[in-house]
Amino acid sequence: MRRILVWEGSPVDPIGGILGAVVFGAVLQKARVGSGAHVLEFALSIGVGLADGIVGAGLLWLLMRRLRPGEVLPSLAQLAIVITVLAACDIARDDAGLLAAIIMGLAVVNLKIFDLPERRRISELLVQLIIGLLFISISATITPQPVAEVALPALGLVAALVLLVRPLLAYLSTRGTGLTTGEWCFIGWMDPCGIVAAATASTFSTQLATQGIGGASKILPVTFLVIVATATLYGLTATPVARRLHVVQAPDQNAHPPG
């Protein structure tokens, strides 16, 4: 059960980000050039994003091989490469940079050639700083009025996600895996929304609103409320629910405290 919950985010978040970027690009292209010609424009954007994402992942791999681990410079160089590739993609094709950045992130997280423990500490520090800046910028962008306008529908969406969507997905995806009823119920309970939803929503809503697409201004407030509600709910109830379902793992007596 623990492995399922830990590894669920590794493929699901990037796949969700890619699907979101694909749909986002399709909506923008249709709004710009009309329904007749948007297919070719959309396909070109996807192709540029995929190609540049693969090239960027190759550049990151070369960087990992040449720079020594344990230094600050490699992590800063990684960040510079990602920003450069994203900007180059957006210059070549509008909105292709997001897909390229997602492809590069997917490669770094899942390919063994990037799994270097010496660099994890600095990379984790960069991730924490960027996540903090992202949520601060989102909070500064949202005003109380649009949040109040979508509060009730957003809470209804949270209820549907928590009580219907997540349990159903957990049941369908874990059938035949040998999990106990308690483990299945706990997996069906845990589904906090976080960084990927925040990053994509902040990007999508601004550009969709610029194109005059109806309802775009509500994306960010709804996403913000969903993130806050699910993180609070699961954070406060994870331990009590785990104890209630008898899925709490006994502490390892042979384990040593981290030094």
CSV table of C-alpha atoms in Angstrom, one decimal:
chain,number,residue,atom,x,y,z
A,1,MET,CA,0.0,0.0,0.0
A,2,ARG,CA,2.8,2.4,0.9
A,3,ARG,CA,4.5,1.8,-2.4
A,4,ILE,CA,1.3,2.5,-4.3
A,5,LEU,CA,0.8,5.8,-2.6
A,6,VAL,CA,4.4,6.9,-2.9
A,7,TRP,CA,4.8,5.9,-6.6
A,8,GLU,CA,1.3,7.0,-7.7
A,9,GLY,CA,2.5,10.6,-8.0
A,10,SER,CA,5.5,9.8,-10.1
A,11,PRO,CA,3.7,8.7,-13.3
A,12,VAL,CA,0.3,10.2,-12.6
A,13,ASP,CA,1.4,13.8,-12.1
A,14,PRO,CA,3.5,14.0,-15.3
A,15,ILE,CA,0.8,12.3,-17.3
A,16,GLY,CA,-1.8,14.6,-15.9
A,17,GLY,CA,0.4,17.6,-16.7
A,18,ILE,CA,1.0,16.4,-20.3
A,19,LEU,CA,-2.8,15.8,-20.8
A,20,GLY,CA,-3.5,19.2,-19.4
A,21,ALA,CA,-1.0,20.8,-21.7
A,22,VAL,CA,-2.4,19.0,-24.7
A,23,VAL,CA,-6.0,20.0,-24.0
A,24,PHE,CA,-4.8,23.6,-23.1
A,25,GLY,CA,-3.0,23.9,-26.5
A,26,ALA,CA,-6.0,22.5,-28.3
A,27,VAL,CA,-8.3,25.1,-26.7
A,28,LEU,CA,-6.0,28.0,-27.4
A,29,GLN,CA,-5.4,27.0,-31.1
A,30,LYS,CA,-9.2,26.6,-31.6
A,31,ALA,CA,-9.8,30.0,-30.1
A,32,ARG,CA,-7.1,31.6,-32.3
A,33,VAL,CA,-7.5,30.1,-35.7
A,34,GLY,CA,-11.0,28.6,-35.6
A,35,SER,CA,-12.1,25.0,-35.6
A,36,GLY,CA,-11.1,24.3,-39.2
A,37,ALA,CA,-7.3,25.0,-39.0
A,38,HIS,CA,-6.5,24.4,-35.4
A,39,VAL,CA,-5.7,20.7,-35.8
A,40,LEU,CA,-2.5,21.3,-37.8
A,41,GLU,CA,-1.4,24.2,-35.5
A,42,PHE,CA,-2.0,22.1,-32.5
A,43,ALA,CA,-0.1,19.2,-33.9
A,44,LEU,CA,2.9,21.4,-34.6
A,45,SER,CA,2.9,22.8,-31.1
A,46,ILE,CA,2.8,19.3,-29.6
A,47,GLY,CA,5.7,18.2,-32.0
A,48,VAL,CA,7.8,21.1,-31.0
A,49,GLY,CA,7.2,20.6,-27.3
A,50,LEU,CA,8.0,16.9,-27.5
A,51,ALA,CA,11.2,17.4,-29.6
A,52,ASP,CA,12.5,20.2,-27.5
A,53,GLY,CA,11.7,18.3,-24.3
A,54,ILE,CA,13.8,15.3,-25.5
A,55,VAL,CA,16.6,17.6,-26.6
A,56,GLY,CA,16.5,19.4,-23.2
A,57,ALA,CA,16.6,16.0,-21.4
A,58,GLY,CA,19.7,15.1,-23.5
A,59,LEU,CA,21.3,18.4,-22.5
A,60,LEU,CA,20.6,17.7,-18.8
A,61,TRP,CA,22.2,14.2,-19.2
A,62,LEU,CA,25.3,15.7,-20.7
A,63,LEU,CA,25.4,18.2,-17.8
A,64,MET,CA,25.1,15.5,-15.2
A,65,ARG,CA,28.1,13.6,-16.8
A,66,ARG,CA,30.4,16.6,-17.0
A,67,LEU,CA,29.8,18.5,-13.7
A,68,ARG,CA,30.8,17.1,-10.4
A,69,PRO,CA,28.1,16.1,-7.9
A,70,GLY,CA,27.7,17.9,-4.6
A,71,GLU,CA,28.1,21.4,-6.0
A,72,VAL,CA,25.7,24.2,-6.4
A,73,LEU,CA,26.6,24.9,-10.0
A,74,PRO,CA,25.0,21.8,-11.5
A,75,SER,CA,21.6,22.5,-10.0
A,76,LEU,CA,21.7,26.1,-11.1
A,77,ALA,CA,22.7,25.0,-14.6
A,78,GLN,CA,19.8,22.5,-14.7
A,79,LEU,CA,17.4,25.3,-13.8
A,80,ALA,CA,19.0,27.5,-16.5
A,81,ILE,CA,18.6,24.8,-19.1
A,82,VAL,CA,14.9,24.2,-18.3
A,83,ILE,CA,14.2,27.9,-18.5
A,84,THR,CA,16.1,28.3,-21.8
A,85,VAL,CA,14.3,25.3,-23.4
A,86,LEU,CA,10.9,26.6,-22.2
A,87,ALA,CA,11.6,30.0,-23.6
A,88,ALA,CA,12.9,28.7,-26.9
A,89,CYS,CA,9.8,26.5,-27.3
A,90,ASP,CA,7.5,29.4,-26.6
A,91,ILE,CA,9.3,31.5,-29.2
A,92,ALA,CA,9.1,28.8,-31.8
A,93,ARG,CA,5.5,27.8,-31.0
A,94,ASP,CA,3.2,29.4,-28.5
A,95,ASP,CA,2.5,27.2,-25.5
A,96,ALA,CA,4.9,24.4,-26.5
A,97,GLY,CA,7.3,25.3,-23.7
A,98,LEU,CA,5.0,23.9,-21.0
A,99,LEU,CA,5.0,20.4,-22.6
A,100,ALA,CA,8.8,20.5,-23.1
A,101,ALA,CA,9.3,21.4,-19.4
A,102,ILE,CA,7.0,18.5,-18.4
A,103,ILE,CA,8.9,16.0,-20.6
A,104,MET,CA,12.2,17.1,-19.1
A,105,GLY,CA,10.9,16.8,-15.6
A,106,LEU,CA,9.5,13.4,-16.4
A,107,ALA,CA,12.9,12.3,-17.6
A,108,VAL,CA,14.8,13.6,-14.6
A,109,VAL,CA,12.4,12.0,-12.1
A,110,ASN,CA,12.1,8.5,-13.7
A,111,LEU,CA,15.4,7.8,-15.6
A,112,LYS,CA,18.2,6.1,-13.6
A,113,ILE,CA,20.9,8.2,-15.3
A,114,PHE,CA,19.6,11.2,-13.3
A,115,ASP,CA,19.4,9.3,-10.0
A,116,LEU,CA,22.4,10.8,-8.3
A,117,PRO,CA,22.0,11.0,-4.5
A,118,GLU,CA,24.7,13.6,-4.1
A,119,ARG,CA,22.6,16.1,-6.0
A,120,ARG,CA,19.3,15.4,-4.3
A,121,ARG,CA,19.9,17.8,-1.4
A,122,ILE,CA,20.5,20.9,-3.6
A,123,SER,CA,17.7,19.9,-6.0
A,124,GLU,CA,15.3,19.4,-3.2
A,125,LEU,CA,16.2,22.9,-1.9
A,126,LEU,CA,15.5,24.4,-5.3
A,127,VAL,CA,12.2,22.6,-5.5
A,128,GLN,CA,11.1,23.8,-2.0
A,129,LEU,CA,12.0,27.4,-2.9
A,130,ILE,CA,10.1,27.2,-6.2
A,131,ILE,CA,7.1,25.6,-4.7
A,132,GLY,CA,7.0,28.3,-1.9
A,133,LEU,CA,7.2,31.1,-4.5
A,134,LEU,CA,4.5,29.4,-6.6
A,135,PHE,CA,2.0,29.2,-3.8
A,136,ILE,CA,2.8,32.7,-2.6
A,137,SER,CA,2.3,34.1,-6.1
A,138,ILE,CA,-1.0,32.3,-6.4
A,139,SER,CA,-2.2,33.5,-3.1
A,140,ALA,CA,-1.2,37.1,-4.0
A,141,THR,CA,-3.1,36.8,-7.3
A,142,ILE,CA,-6.4,35.6,-5.9
A,143,THR,CA,-8.7,38.1,-4.2
A,144,PRO,CA,-11.5,37.2,-1.8
A,145,GLN,CA,-14.3,38.1,-4.1
A,146,PRO,CA,-13.7,35.5,-6.9
A,147,VAL,CA,-13.0,32.9,-4.2
A,148,ALA,CA,-16.4,33.6,-2.5
A,149,GLU,CA,-18.2,33.4,-5.8
A,150,VAL,CA,-17.0,29.9,-6.5
A,151,ALA,CA,-16.8,28.6,-2.9
A,152,LEU,CA,-20.0,26.5,-2.9
A,153,PRO,CA,-19.4,24.9,-6.3
A,154,ALA,CA,-15.7,24.3,-5.4
A,155,LEU,CA,-16.8,22.6,-2.1
A,156,GLY,CA,-19.2,20.4,-4.1
A,157,LEU,CA,-16.3,19.5,-6.4
A,158,VAL,CA,-14.2,18.6,-3.4
A,159,ALA,CA,-17.0,16.4,-2.0
A,160,ALA,CA,-17.3,14.6,-5.4
A,161,LEU,CA,-13.6,14.0,-5.6
A,162,VAL,CA,-13.3,12.8,-2.1
A,163,LEU,CA,-16.4,10.7,-1.8
A,164,LEU,CA,-17.0,9.4,-5.3
A,165,VAL,CA,-14.1,9.8,-7.8
A,166,ARG,CA,-11.2,8.8,-5.6
A,167,PRO,CA,-12.8,5.7,-4.0
A,168,LEU,CA,-14.1,4.5,-7.4
A,169,LEU,CA,-10.6,5.0,-9.0
A,170,ALA,CA,-8.9,3.2,-6.1
A,171,TYR,CA,-11.3,0.3,-6.4
A,172,LEU,CA,-10.9,-0.1,-10.2
A,173,SER,CA,-7.1,0.3,-10.1
A,174,THR,CA,-6.4,-2.1,-7.2
A,175,ARG,CA,-8.7,-5.0,-8.0
A,176,GLY,CA,-6.8,-8.3,-7.9
A,177,THR,CA,-3.8,-6.8,-6.2
A,178,GLY,CA,-4.2,-8.7,-2.9
A,179,LEU,CA,-4.8,-5.5,-0.8
A,180,THR,CA,-6.9,-5.9,2.3
A,181,THR,CA,-10.2,-4.0,2.7
A,182,GLY,CA,-8.5,-1.6,5.1
A,183,GLU,CA,-5.6,-0.9,2.7
A,184,TRP,CA,-8.0,-0.3,-0.2
A,185,CYS,CA,-10.1,2.0,1.8
A,186,PHE,CA,-7.1,4.0,2.9
A,187,ILE,CA,-5.9,4.4,-0.7
A,188,GLY,CA,-9.4,5.5,-1.6
A,189,TRP,CA,-9.2,8.1,1.0
A,190,MET,CA,-5.8,9.7,0.2
A,191,ASP,CA,-5.7,12.0,-2.8
A,192,PRO,CA,-4.4,15.5,-2.0
A,193,CYS,CA,-4.0,17.9,-4.9
A,194,GLY,CA,-0.9,20.0,-4.9
A,195,ILE,CA,2.0,21.4,-6.9
A,196,VAL,CA,1.1,20.1,-10.4
A,197,ALA,CA,-2.5,21.4,-10.1
A,198,ALA,CA,-1.3,24.7,-8.9
A,199,ALA,CA,1.3,25.2,-11.5
A,200,THR,CA,-0.9,24.2,-14.5
A,201,ALA,CA,-3.9,26.2,-13.2
A,202,SER,CA,-1.9,29.4,-12.8
A,203,THR,CA,-0.5,29.0,-16.3
A,204,PHE,CA,-3.7,28.0,-18.0
A,205,SER,CA,-6.1,30.4,-16.4
A,206,THR,CA,-4.1,33.5,-17.3
A,207,GLN,CA,-3.7,32.7,-20.9
A,208,LEU,CA,-7.2,31.4,-21.4
A,209,ALA,CA,-8.6,34.6,-19.9
A,210,THR,CA,-6.4,36.7,-22.2
A,211,GLN,CA,-8.0,34.9,-25.2
A,212,GLY,CA,-11.4,35.7,-23.8
A,213,ILE,CA,-12.5,32.2,-23.1
A,214,GLY,CA,-15.5,32.1,-20.8
A,215,GLY,CA,-15.0,30.7,-17.3
A,216,ALA,CA,-11.2,31.0,-17.5
A,217,SER,CA,-11.1,33.4,-14.5
A,218,LYS,CA,-12.7,30.8,-12.3
A,219,ILE,CA,-10.0,28.1,-12.9
A,220,LEU,CA,-7.5,29.4,-10.4
A,221,PRO,CA,-9.8,30.2,-7.5
A,222,VAL,CA,-11.5,26.8,-7.8
A,223,THR,CA,-8.1,25.0,-8.0
A,224,PHE,CA,-6.9,27.0,-5.0
A,225,LEU,CA,-9.9,26.0,-2.9
A,226,VAL,CA,-9.6,22.4,-4.0
A,227,ILE,CA,-5.9,22.3,-3.0
A,228,VAL,CA,-6.5,23.9,0.4
A,229,ALA,CA,-9.5,21.8,1.2
A,230,THR,CA,-8.0,18.4,0.2
A,231,ALA,CA,-4.6,19.1,1.8
A,232,THR,CA,-6.3,20.2,5.0
A,233,LEU,CA,-8.7,17.3,5.0
A,234,TYR,CA,-6.2,14.5,4.3
A,235,GLY,CA,-3.5,16.1,6.5
A,236,LEU,CA,-5.8,16.1,9.5
A,237,THR,CA,-7.4,12.7,9.0
A,238,ALA,CA,-4.6,10.6,7.5
A,239,THR,CA,-3.3,9.3,10.9
A,240,PRO,CA,-6.8,8.7,12.5
A,241,VAL,CA,-8.1,7.0,9.4
A,242,ALA,CA,-5.0,4.8,9.2
A,243,ARG,CA,-5.4,3.7,12.8
A,244,ARG,CA,-9.1,3.1,12.3
A,245,LEU,CA,-8.5,0.9,9.3
A,246,HIS,CA,-5.6,-0.9,11.1
A,247,VAL,CA,-3.0,-0.1,8.3
A,248,VAL,CA,-0.5,1.7,10.5
A,249,GLN,CA,2.9,0.1,10.1
A,250,ALA,CA,4.7,-0.8,13.3
A,251,PRO,CA,8.0,1.1,13.7
A,252,ASP,CA,11.1,-0.8,12.7
A,253,GLN,CA,13.2,-1.6,15.8
A,254,ASN,CA,16.3,-2.0,13.7
A,255,ALA,CA,16.0,1.3,11.9
A,256,HIS,CA,18.5,4.0,12.8
A,257,PRO,CA,17.5,7.6,13.1
A,258,PRO,CA,18.6,9.8,10.2
A,259,GLY,CA,21.8,11.6,10.9
